[in-house]
């Protein structure tokens, strides 16, 4: 029987991290993101004044839903395994963040074996994906050419975070709790400055892309009868 | 290191011109590499610097240097960089002009939709304003500002060409009633075209005129504002883009037309229909704008024209121009037309929005300094074409016609017909539609028109290949021309001096004095100024004569292998003025 983590006897720093610092970091991230979005939105958007050929609404929907349609883009159609990697990795990140904010107050409920195995499964796969992405980034010349130190750093840290998530899930050691939460807290402070903040741009990008291509009748892709 | 004046200005312009979509494209990239395999520059030889993300990083780094929080403090960490010297600007020029055609294939394959064409256009506009841009681009921009068209065709030459084409269509249809209406007020539509059609490649115009006439349409050519091409798009300069658009829109407004029909030109359609109304603040316009492809679909659908696909029996494939397929949604219309005009239509794989660039987009045809690279990265497109086994390549863009013609020769794409191996011809869609059109019974009953050559005009053929010289000599003599021949540049210049020809056909690649040198010598000799020069060549170097224009551009060009029909049409067009002059001198009546 493995030892159980006693949440009432955490070291002072662990307690501060899990119950206070963690939320301060979240607040910091929200403020930083707000500033970032504001700095993007303060730039004037290019607008279309011509009569529309297509349907903006449908095209915007299509643009967003492409995320879930790997068959619609050549890049994901040909590299379907990378789309699966992307999907699992990002779901694992979302689960990781959810765990970081639910565990401090719902740790008892999260000791159930299904929840533990689920966390370990998804974090474990994500860690393996992280390693494979890192290997690809290091071994392929085209990936090295587009990689900055920030790219490597984020990938290594996220992979380690996922690994610590696997170890932390059964709540057996304060060391893994500390590892998991210190990395999560660091991310909350660091993310707005790093490439990981790309997801903040995604909805705006897909909106404008859908609107632009919809206006010009490119999206959604269509066929005319007899062609 | 102190910042150069040009770099200072560039940085200032870059910051001023950023819009929200640019900022998003410059911020969002996660360096996932999903776009890498979408770019023909990368796929050609897997050069890691040629992936879209790597090229975008050259621009993204500048943005990060100005705006990114970490980029300003620890530049190396996020790849931010500064443009400080003129050399930095030159390097950037090689990326945005020499390594990207703005085809947007990476954009549609990016999980975010990073608009590479948008950020490349932004950077081009700033570089153009500090005069760090390919000579050809700057020259064509100047021509568009000064003459209202990209090939500096004078109004007189333009109208004369239309008149000459009118005669050609009359001859083809055996119908003297055919007229090319000019500035006909209240017409249903005005037809705006690519100057290449007027100056060098009139077959597509002839085809369009034939279709309009057989369909009995109410149309007109404009005497001004007829150029649908727009180097505002290639240079990123919205002021030029707006100016070119407004020339066409204002004239169409004066004519009171219902529609503007845009000829087969990818960037011409994109800029005239979608971009220029925004650049020139011309919205709303009182007429509709459509592509000739859409018009032809309508004519076929309504039975206004009847097509007989048996008239085009050879296998045909279609190349999707990027600006039509990825940026304007015109993917099905050309297929609709071709499937009804040809017996054997074969798809290129991949196609439609996934099609690879012809490699001549983004103004690349006017950038002689990048011609070698352009051809080296065209391998993917060449492989695509080869795999179709087609005998004819069609496309709906004149830039693509040039780009594809160059790569077909470079990669030696041939088709065997009647035991003869020929380079694949590249045609516009309307040419195949016009070839397949069934002429209604009543048309031949109209007044027939026969063109006569009053007195032989003299043509000097300069080419180092004896079989080409013999062939052209026989072809011209059979059609009533007097022919003088020369087998190298020096002999050509001597014979031009001695015999004063009415036209010179000139090969570019010759041992000793090259065709380019001969061309410059002829142009710089005052006594030869008025002799038209027709470049007939198998190499791509001649494009610098067309675009950089250190001297006046050649009046005609065609690529080998020689299509006798097109060759004779061009000779006829270029000597038309001489014939008319002779006719007036001899009988007092124009020919």
PDB file of C-alpha atoms in Angstrom, chain B residues 295-521:
ATOM      1  CA  UNK B 295     -19.598  34.592 -67.686  1.00  0.00           C
ATOM      2  CA  UNK B 296     -18.727  31.497 -69.724  1.00  0.00           C
ATOM      3  CA  UNK B 297     -20.427  29.193 -67.193  1.00  0.00           C
ATOM      4  CA  UNK B 298     -23.537  31.310 -67.556  1.00  0.00           C
ATOM      5  CA  UNK B 299     -23.378  31.229 -71.367  1.00  0.00           C
ATOM      6  CA  UNK B 300     -22.963  27.453 -71.384  1.00  0.00           C
ATOM      7  CA  UNK B 301     -25.652  26.872 -68.754  1.00  0.00           C
ATOM      8  CA  UNK B 302     -28.214  28.959 -70.580  1.00  0.00           C
ATOM      9  CA  UNK B 303     -27.392  27.391 -73.945  1.00  0.00           C
ATOM     10  CA  UNK B 304     -26.290  30.758 -75.310  1.00  0.00           C
ATOM     11  CA  UNK B 305     -23.198  29.044 -76.668  1.00  0.00           C
ATOM     12  CA  UNK B 306     -23.017  25.415 -77.727  1.00  0.00           C
ATOM     13  CA  UNK B 307     -19.758  23.530 -77.341  1.00  0.00           C
ATOM     14  CA  UNK B 308     -18.485  20.499 -79.176  1.00  0.00           C
ATOM     15  CA  UNK B 309     -15.801  18.826 -77.040  1.00  0.00           C
ATOM     16  CA  UNK B 310     -14.709  16.704 -80.003  1.00  0.00           C
ATOM     17  CA  UNK B 311     -12.977  19.816 -81.313  1.00  0.00           C
ATOM     18  CA  UNK B 312     -10.467  19.481 -78.447  1.00  0.00           C
ATOM     19  CA  UNK B 313      -9.624  15.767 -78.511  1.00  0.00           C
ATOM     20  CA  UNK B 314      -6.215  15.887 -76.790  1.00  0.00           C
ATOM     21  CA  UNK B 315      -5.889  15.294 -73.040  1.00  0.00           C
ATOM     22  CA  UNK B 316      -6.126  18.564 -71.128  1.00  0.00           C
ATOM     23  CA  UNK B 317      -5.268  19.410 -67.544  1.00  0.00           C
ATOM     24  CA  UNK B 318      -5.972  22.539 -65.532  1.00  0.00           C
ATOM     25  CA  UNK B 319      -3.723  24.461 -63.171  1.00  0.00           C
ATOM     26  CA  UNK B 320      -5.588  26.394 -60.461  1.00  0.00           C
ATOM     27  CA  UNK B 321      -4.167  29.917 -60.164  1.00  0.00           C
ATOM     28  CA  UNK B 322      -3.623  30.693 -56.460  1.00  0.00           C
ATOM     29  CA  UNK B 323      -5.356  34.048 -56.602  1.00  0.00           C
ATOM     30  CA  UNK B 324      -8.468  32.484 -58.105  1.00  0.00           C
ATOM     31  CA  UNK B 325      -8.638  29.224 -56.173  1.00  0.00           C
ATOM     32  CA  UNK B 326      -7.326  30.144 -52.723  1.00  0.00           C
ATOM     33  CA  UNK B 327      -8.136  33.814 -52.618  1.00  0.00           C
ATOM     34  CA  UNK B 328     -11.287  34.142 -54.710  1.00  0.00           C
ATOM     35  CA  UNK B 329     -13.075  30.782 -54.565  1.00  0.00           C
ATOM     36  CA  UNK B 330     -13.115  30.251 -58.344  1.00  0.00           C
ATOM     37  CA  UNK B 331     -12.353  26.549 -58.532  1.00  0.00           C
ATOM     38  CA  UNK B 332     -15.379  24.966 -60.184  1.00  0.00           C
ATOM     39  CA  UNK B 333     -16.077  27.434 -62.969  1.00  0.00           C
ATOM     40  CA  UNK B 334     -13.000  26.599 -65.075  1.00  0.00           C
ATOM     41  CA  UNK B 335     -13.676  22.883 -64.657  1.00  0.00           C
ATOM     42  CA  UNK B 336     -17.266  23.373 -65.724  1.00  0.00           C
ATOM     43  CA  UNK B 337     -16.067  25.057 -68.919  1.00  0.00           C
ATOM     44  CA  UNK B 338     -13.254  22.611 -69.648  1.00  0.00           C
ATOM     45  CA  UNK B 339     -15.309  19.481 -69.115  1.00  0.00           C
ATOM     46  CA  UNK B 340     -17.663  20.749 -71.794  1.00  0.00           C
ATOM     47  CA  UNK B 341     -14.927  21.902 -74.152  1.00  0.00           C
ATOM     48  CA  UNK B 342     -12.573  18.910 -74.109  1.00  0.00           C
ATOM     49  CA  UNK B 343     -12.974  15.186 -74.567  1.00  0.00           C
ATOM     50  CA  UNK B 344     -10.313  14.197 -72.060  1.00  0.00           C
ATOM     51  CA  UNK B 345     -10.027  16.430 -68.985  1.00  0.00           C
ATOM     52  CA  UNK B 346      -7.540  15.269 -66.373  1.00  0.00           C
ATOM     53  CA  UNK B 347      -7.208  16.647 -62.862  1.00  0.00           C
ATOM     54  CA  UNK B 348      -3.844  17.621 -61.500  1.00  0.00           C
ATOM     55  CA  UNK B 349      -3.322  16.191 -58.034  1.00  0.00           C
ATOM     56  CA  UNK B 350      -3.598  18.045 -55.698  1.00  0.00           C
ATOM     57  CA  UNK B 351      -5.930  20.631 -57.157  1.00  0.00           C
ATOM     58  CA  UNK B 352      -8.309  23.480 -56.353  1.00  0.00           C
ATOM     59  CA  UNK B 353      -7.333  25.234 -53.114  1.00  0.00           C
ATOM     60  CA  UNK B 354      -4.582  22.658 -52.571  1.00  0.00           C
ATOM     61  CA  UNK B 355      -2.925  23.333 -55.920  1.00  0.00           C
ATOM     62  CA  UNK B 356       0.744  24.290 -55.947  1.00  0.00           C
ATOM     63  CA  UNK B 357       1.754  27.712 -57.209  1.00  0.00           C
ATOM     64  CA  UNK B 358       2.907  27.954 -60.845  1.00  0.00           C
ATOM     65  CA  UNK B 359       5.973  29.641 -59.282  1.00  0.00           C
ATOM     66  CA  UNK B 360       5.370  32.796 -61.295  1.00  0.00           C
ATOM     67  CA  UNK B 361       2.964  34.417 -58.838  1.00  0.00           C
ATOM     68  CA  UNK B 362       3.490  37.421 -56.594  1.00  0.00           C
ATOM     69  CA  UNK B 363       5.132  39.359 -59.402  1.00  0.00           C
ATOM     70  CA  UNK B 364       7.906  36.751 -59.703  1.00  0.00           C
ATOM     71  CA  UNK B 365       7.861  36.930 -63.501  1.00  0.00           C
ATOM     72  CA  UNK B 366       9.087  40.514 -63.329  1.00  0.00           C
ATOM     73  CA  UNK B 367      11.991  39.687 -60.998  1.00  0.00           C
ATOM     74  CA  UNK B 368      14.808  38.571 -63.311  1.00  0.00           C
ATOM     75  CA  UNK B 369      17.243  38.229 -60.403  1.00  0.00           C
ATOM     76  CA  UNK B 370      15.197  35.380 -58.939  1.00  0.00           C
ATOM     77  CA  UNK B 371      14.460  33.540 -62.213  1.00  0.00           C
ATOM     78  CA  UNK B 372      16.962  30.738 -61.529  1.00  0.00           C
ATOM     79  CA  UNK B 373      15.541  30.101 -58.086  1.00  0.00           C
ATOM     80  CA  UNK B 374      11.987  30.298 -59.425  1.00  0.00           C
ATOM     81  CA  UNK B 375      12.723  27.523 -61.878  1.00  0.00           C
ATOM     82  CA  UNK B 376      14.565  25.395 -59.360  1.00  0.00           C
ATOM     83  CA  UNK B 377      11.580  25.400 -56.989  1.00  0.00           C
ATOM     84  CA  UNK B 378       9.147  24.606 -59.794  1.00  0.00           C
ATOM     85  CA  UNK B 379       9.925  20.896 -59.599  1.00  0.00           C
ATOM     86  CA  UNK B 380       6.806  20.070 -57.607  1.00  0.00           C
ATOM     87  CA  UNK B 381       4.578  21.721 -60.187  1.00  0.00           C
ATOM     88  CA  UNK B 382       6.470  20.061 -63.029  1.00  0.00           C
ATOM     89  CA  UNK B 383       5.967  16.636 -61.411  1.00  0.00           C
ATOM     90  CA  UNK B 384       2.273  17.353 -60.981  1.00  0.00           C
ATOM     91  CA  UNK B 385       1.885  18.224 -64.657  1.00  0.00           C
ATOM     92  CA  UNK B 386       3.952  15.259 -65.836  1.00  0.00           C
ATOM     93  CA  UNK B 387       1.792  12.835 -63.858  1.00  0.00           C
ATOM     94  CA  UNK B 388      -1.371  13.926 -65.651  1.00  0.00           C
ATOM     95  CA  UNK B 389      -0.021  12.798 -69.029  1.00  0.00           C
ATOM     96  CA  UNK B 390      -1.868  15.750 -70.554  1.00  0.00           C
ATOM     97  CA  UNK B 391      -0.969  17.210 -73.949  1.00  0.00           C
ATOM     98  CA  UNK B 392      -2.263  20.676 -73.128  1.00  0.00           C
ATOM     99  CA  UNK B 393      -2.014  22.603 -69.880  1.00  0.00           C
ATOM    100  CA  UNK B 394      -4.724  25.160 -69.276  1.00  0.00           C
ATOM    101  CA  UNK B 395      -4.992  27.830 -66.657  1.00  0.00           C
ATOM    102  CA  UNK B 396      -7.020  30.964 -66.058  1.00  0.00           C
ATOM    103  CA  UNK B 397      -4.157  33.379 -65.485  1.00  0.00           C
ATOM    104  CA  UNK B 398      -1.626  34.995 -67.767  1.00  0.00           C
ATOM    105  CA  UNK B 399       1.050  35.046 -65.085  1.00  0.00           C
ATOM    106  CA  UNK B 400       0.543  31.316 -64.690  1.00  0.00           C
ATOM    107  CA  UNK B 401       0.777  30.851 -68.464  1.00  0.00           C
ATOM    108  CA  UNK B 402       4.238  32.435 -68.340  1.00  0.00           C
ATOM    109  CA  UNK B 403       5.324  30.637 -65.179  1.00  0.00           C
ATOM    110  CA  UNK B 404       4.155  27.263 -66.469  1.00  0.00           C
ATOM    111  CA  UNK B 405       5.634  27.804 -69.941  1.00  0.00           C
ATOM    112  CA  UNK B 406       9.024  28.483 -68.360  1.00  0.00           C
ATOM    113  CA  UNK B 407       8.939  25.435 -66.119  1.00  0.00           C
ATOM    114  CA  UNK B 408       7.717  23.168 -68.931  1.00  0.00           C
ATOM    115  CA  UNK B 409      10.851  23.995 -70.887  1.00  0.00           C
ATOM    116  CA  UNK B 410      13.121  23.840 -67.862  1.00  0.00           C
ATOM    117  CA  UNK B 411      11.861  20.385 -66.857  1.00  0.00           C
ATOM    118  CA  UNK B 412      11.434  19.287 -70.468  1.00  0.00           C
ATOM    119  CA  UNK B 413       7.767  18.324 -70.232  1.00  0.00           C
ATOM    120  CA  UNK B 414       6.822  16.953 -73.608  1.00  0.00           C
ATOM    121  CA  UNK B 415       3.968  15.216 -75.302  1.00  0.00           C
ATOM    122  CA  UNK B 416       4.270  13.062 -78.361  1.00  0.00           C
ATOM    123  CA  UNK B 417       1.878  13.729 -81.164  1.00  0.00           C
ATOM    124  CA  UNK B 418       2.090  12.209 -84.661  1.00  0.00           C
ATOM    125  CA  UNK B 419       5.557  10.896 -83.828  1.00  0.00           C
ATOM    126  CA  UNK B 420       6.770  14.387 -82.923  1.00  0.00           C
ATOM    127  CA  UNK B 421       7.768  15.252 -79.391  1.00  0.00           C
ATOM    128  CA  UNK B 422       6.610  18.740 -78.392  1.00  0.00           C
ATOM    129  CA  UNK B 423       6.802  20.855 -75.263  1.00  0.00           C
ATOM    130  CA  UNK B 424       3.367  21.128 -73.708  1.00  0.00           C
ATOM    131  CA  UNK B 425       1.512  24.256 -74.757  1.00  0.00           C
ATOM    132  CA  UNK B 426      -0.141  26.367 -72.044  1.00  0.00           C
ATOM    133  CA  UNK B 427      -3.479  27.912 -72.926  1.00  0.00           C
ATOM    134  CA  UNK B 428      -6.160  29.971 -71.289  1.00  0.00           C
ATOM    135  CA  UNK B 429      -9.532  28.371 -70.594  1.00  0.00           C
ATOM    136  CA  UNK B 430     -11.337  30.710 -72.997  1.00  0.00           C
ATOM    137  CA  UNK B 431      -9.080  29.561 -75.834  1.00  0.00           C
ATOM    138  CA  UNK B 432     -10.347  25.996 -75.455  1.00  0.00           C
ATOM    139  CA  UNK B 433     -13.927  27.168 -75.094  1.00  0.00           C
ATOM    140  CA  UNK B 434     -13.562  29.270 -78.243  1.00  0.00           C
ATOM    141  CA  UNK B 435     -12.024  26.331 -80.092  1.00  0.00           C
ATOM    142  CA  UNK B 436     -14.956  24.130 -79.083  1.00  0.00           C
ATOM    143  CA  UNK B 437     -17.659  26.628 -79.860  1.00  0.00           C
ATOM    144  CA  UNK B 438     -20.217  25.630 -82.468  1.00  0.00           C
ATOM    145  CA  UNK B 439     -20.717  28.532 -84.839  1.00  0.00           C
ATOM    146  CA  UNK B 440     -24.406  29.138 -85.475  1.00  0.00           C
ATOM    147  CA  UNK B 441     -25.517  28.628 -89.065  1.00  0.00           C
ATOM    148  CA  UNK B 442     -26.412  32.259 -89.677  1.00  0.00           C
ATOM    149  CA  UNK B 443     -22.925  33.639 -88.958  1.00  0.00           C
ATOM    150  CA  UNK B 444     -21.150  32.421 -92.126  1.00  0.00           C
ATOM    151  CA  UNK B 445     -23.891  33.951 -94.273  1.00  0.00           C
ATOM    152  CA  UNK B 446     -22.745  37.404 -93.347  1.00  0.00           C
ATOM    153  CA  UNK B 447     -20.338  39.431 -95.431  1.00  0.00           C
ATOM    154  CA  UNK B 448     -17.057  37.556 -95.817  1.00  0.00           C
ATOM    155  CA  UNK B 449     -13.857  39.441 -95.274  1.00  0.00           C
ATOM    156  CA  UNK B 450     -10.579  38.627 -96.934  1.00  0.00           C
ATOM    157  CA  UNK B 451      -7.376  40.255 -95.841  1.00  0.00           C
ATOM    158  CA  UNK B 452      -4.844  40.888 -98.571  1.00  0.00           C
ATOM    159  CA  UNK B 453      -1.212  41.630 -98.259  1.00  0.00           C
ATOM    160  CA  UNK B 454      -0.674  44.544-100.604  1.00  0.00           C
ATOM    161  CA  UNK B 455       3.084  44.307-100.826  1.00  0.00           C
ATOM    162  CA  UNK B 456       5.407  41.847 -99.091  1.00  0.00           C
ATOM    163  CA  UNK B 457       6.821  43.187 -95.904  1.00  0.00           C
ATOM    164  CA  UNK B 458      10.403  42.369 -95.072  1.00  0.00           C
ATOM    165  CA  UNK B 459      11.242  40.231 -92.028  1.00  0.00           C
ATOM    166  CA  UNK B 460      14.768  39.659 -90.725  1.00  0.00           C
ATOM    167  CA  UNK B 461      15.096  36.333 -88.900  1.00  0.00           C
ATOM    168  CA  UNK B 462      18.082  36.156 -86.494  1.00  0.00           C
ATOM    169  CA  UNK B 463      18.659  32.715 -84.960  1.00  0.00           C
ATOM    170  CA  UNK B 464      21.719  30.506 -84.525  1.00  0.00           C
ATOM    171  CA  UNK B 465      19.815  27.264 -85.153  1.00  0.00           C
ATOM    172  CA  UNK B 466      19.801  26.583 -88.926  1.00  0.00           C
ATOM    173  CA  UNK B 467      16.674  24.405 -88.771  1.00  0.00           C
ATOM    174  CA  UNK B 468      14.736  27.183 -86.995  1.00  0.00           C
ATOM    175  CA  UNK B 469      15.924  29.735 -89.550  1.00  0.00           C
ATOM    176  CA  UNK B 470      14.902  27.457 -92.421  1.00  0.00           C
ATOM    177  CA  UNK B 471      11.547  26.741 -90.812  1.00  0.00           C
ATOM    178  CA  UNK B 472      10.718  30.396 -90.166  1.00  0.00           C
ATOM    179  CA  UNK B 473      11.916  31.408 -93.604  1.00  0.00           C
ATOM    180  CA  UNK B 474       9.631  28.859 -95.274  1.00  0.00           C
ATOM    181  CA  UNK B 475       6.706  29.710 -92.994  1.00  0.00           C
ATOM    182  CA  UNK B 476       7.008  33.426 -93.666  1.00  0.00           C
ATOM    183  CA  UNK B 477       7.580  33.066 -97.399  1.00  0.00           C
ATOM    184  CA  UNK B 478       4.556  30.760 -97.691  1.00  0.00           C
ATOM    185  CA  UNK B 479       2.503  33.522 -96.154  1.00  0.00           C
ATOM    186  CA  UNK B 480       3.694  36.236 -98.461  1.00  0.00           C
ATOM    187  CA  UNK B 481       6.559  37.792 -96.522  1.00  0.00           C
ATOM    188  CA  UNK B 482       9.966  38.642 -97.846  1.00  0.00           C
ATOM    189  CA  UNK B 483      12.605  37.067 -95.609  1.00  0.00           C
ATOM    190  CA  UNK B 484      16.221  37.874 -94.813  1.00  0.00           C
ATOM    191  CA  UNK B 485      18.133  35.549 -92.494  1.00  0.00           C
ATOM    192  CA  UNK B 486      21.086  35.869 -90.155  1.00  0.00           C
ATOM    193  CA  UNK B 487      22.735  33.173 -88.043  1.00  0.00           C
ATOM    194  CA  UNK B 488      24.339  35.253 -85.299  1.00  0.00           C
ATOM    195  CA  UNK B 489      24.093  38.637 -83.672  1.00  0.00           C
ATOM    196  CA  UNK B 490      26.776  40.424 -85.695  1.00  0.00           C
ATOM    197  CA  UNK B 491      25.367  39.227 -89.004  1.00  0.00           C
ATOM    198  CA  UNK B 492      21.903  40.235 -87.809  1.00  0.00           C
ATOM    199  CA  UNK B 493      22.957  43.802 -87.055  1.00  0.00           C
ATOM    200  CA  UNK B 494      24.774  44.069 -90.399  1.00  0.00           C
ATOM    201  CA  UNK B 495      21.740  42.830 -92.309  1.00  0.00           C
ATOM    202  CA  UNK B 496      19.437  45.122 -90.368  1.00  0.00           C
ATOM    203  CA  UNK B 497      21.606  48.049 -91.444  1.00  0.00           C
ATOM    204  CA  UNK B 498      21.837  46.919 -95.035  1.00  0.00           C
ATOM    205  CA  UNK B 499      18.263  45.772 -95.672  1.00  0.00           C
ATOM    206  CA  UNK B 500      16.097  47.913 -93.354  1.00  0.00           C
ATOM    207  CA  UNK B 501      13.542  45.175 -92.484  1.00  0.00           C
ATOM    208  CA  UNK B 502       9.983  45.944 -91.329  1.00  0.00           C
ATOM    209  CA  UNK B 503      10.319  43.441 -88.500  1.00  0.00           C
ATOM    210  CA  UNK B 504      13.147  41.567 -86.781  1.00  0.00           C
ATOM    211  CA  UNK B 505      12.605  38.186 -85.129  1.00  0.00           C
ATOM    212  CA  UNK B 506      15.387  37.609 -82.633  1.00  0.00           C
ATOM    213  CA  UNK B 507      16.595  34.584 -80.687  1.00  0.00           C
ATOM    214  CA  UNK B 508      17.990  35.320 -77.204  1.00  0.00           C
ATOM    215  CA  UNK B 509      20.406  32.460 -76.676  1.00  0.00           C
ATOM    216  CA  UNK B 510      23.080  32.600 -79.359  1.00  0.00           C
ATOM    217  CA  UNK B 511      26.820  31.954 -79.264  1.00  0.00           C
ATOM    218  CA  UNK B 512      28.935  35.106 -79.470  1.00  0.00           C
ATOM    219  CA  UNK B 513      26.771  38.166 -79.243  1.00  0.00           C
ATOM    220  CA  UNK B 514      23.662  37.183 -77.319  1.00  0.00           C
ATOM    221  CA  UNK B 515      20.162  38.186 -78.336  1.00  0.00           C
ATOM    222  CA  UNK B 516      19.956  40.467 -75.286  1.00  0.00           C
ATOM    223  CA  UNK B 517      23.056  42.387 -76.466  1.00  0.00           C
ATOM    224  CA  UNK B 518      21.772  42.532 -80.037  1.00  0.00           C
ATOM    225  CA  UNK B 519      18.421  43.774 -78.762  1.00  0.00           C
ATOM    226  CA  UNK B 520      20.077  46.579 -76.789  1.00  0.00           C
ATOM    227  CA  UNK B 521      22.283  47.543 -79.723  1.00  0.00           C
TER     228      UNK B 521
END
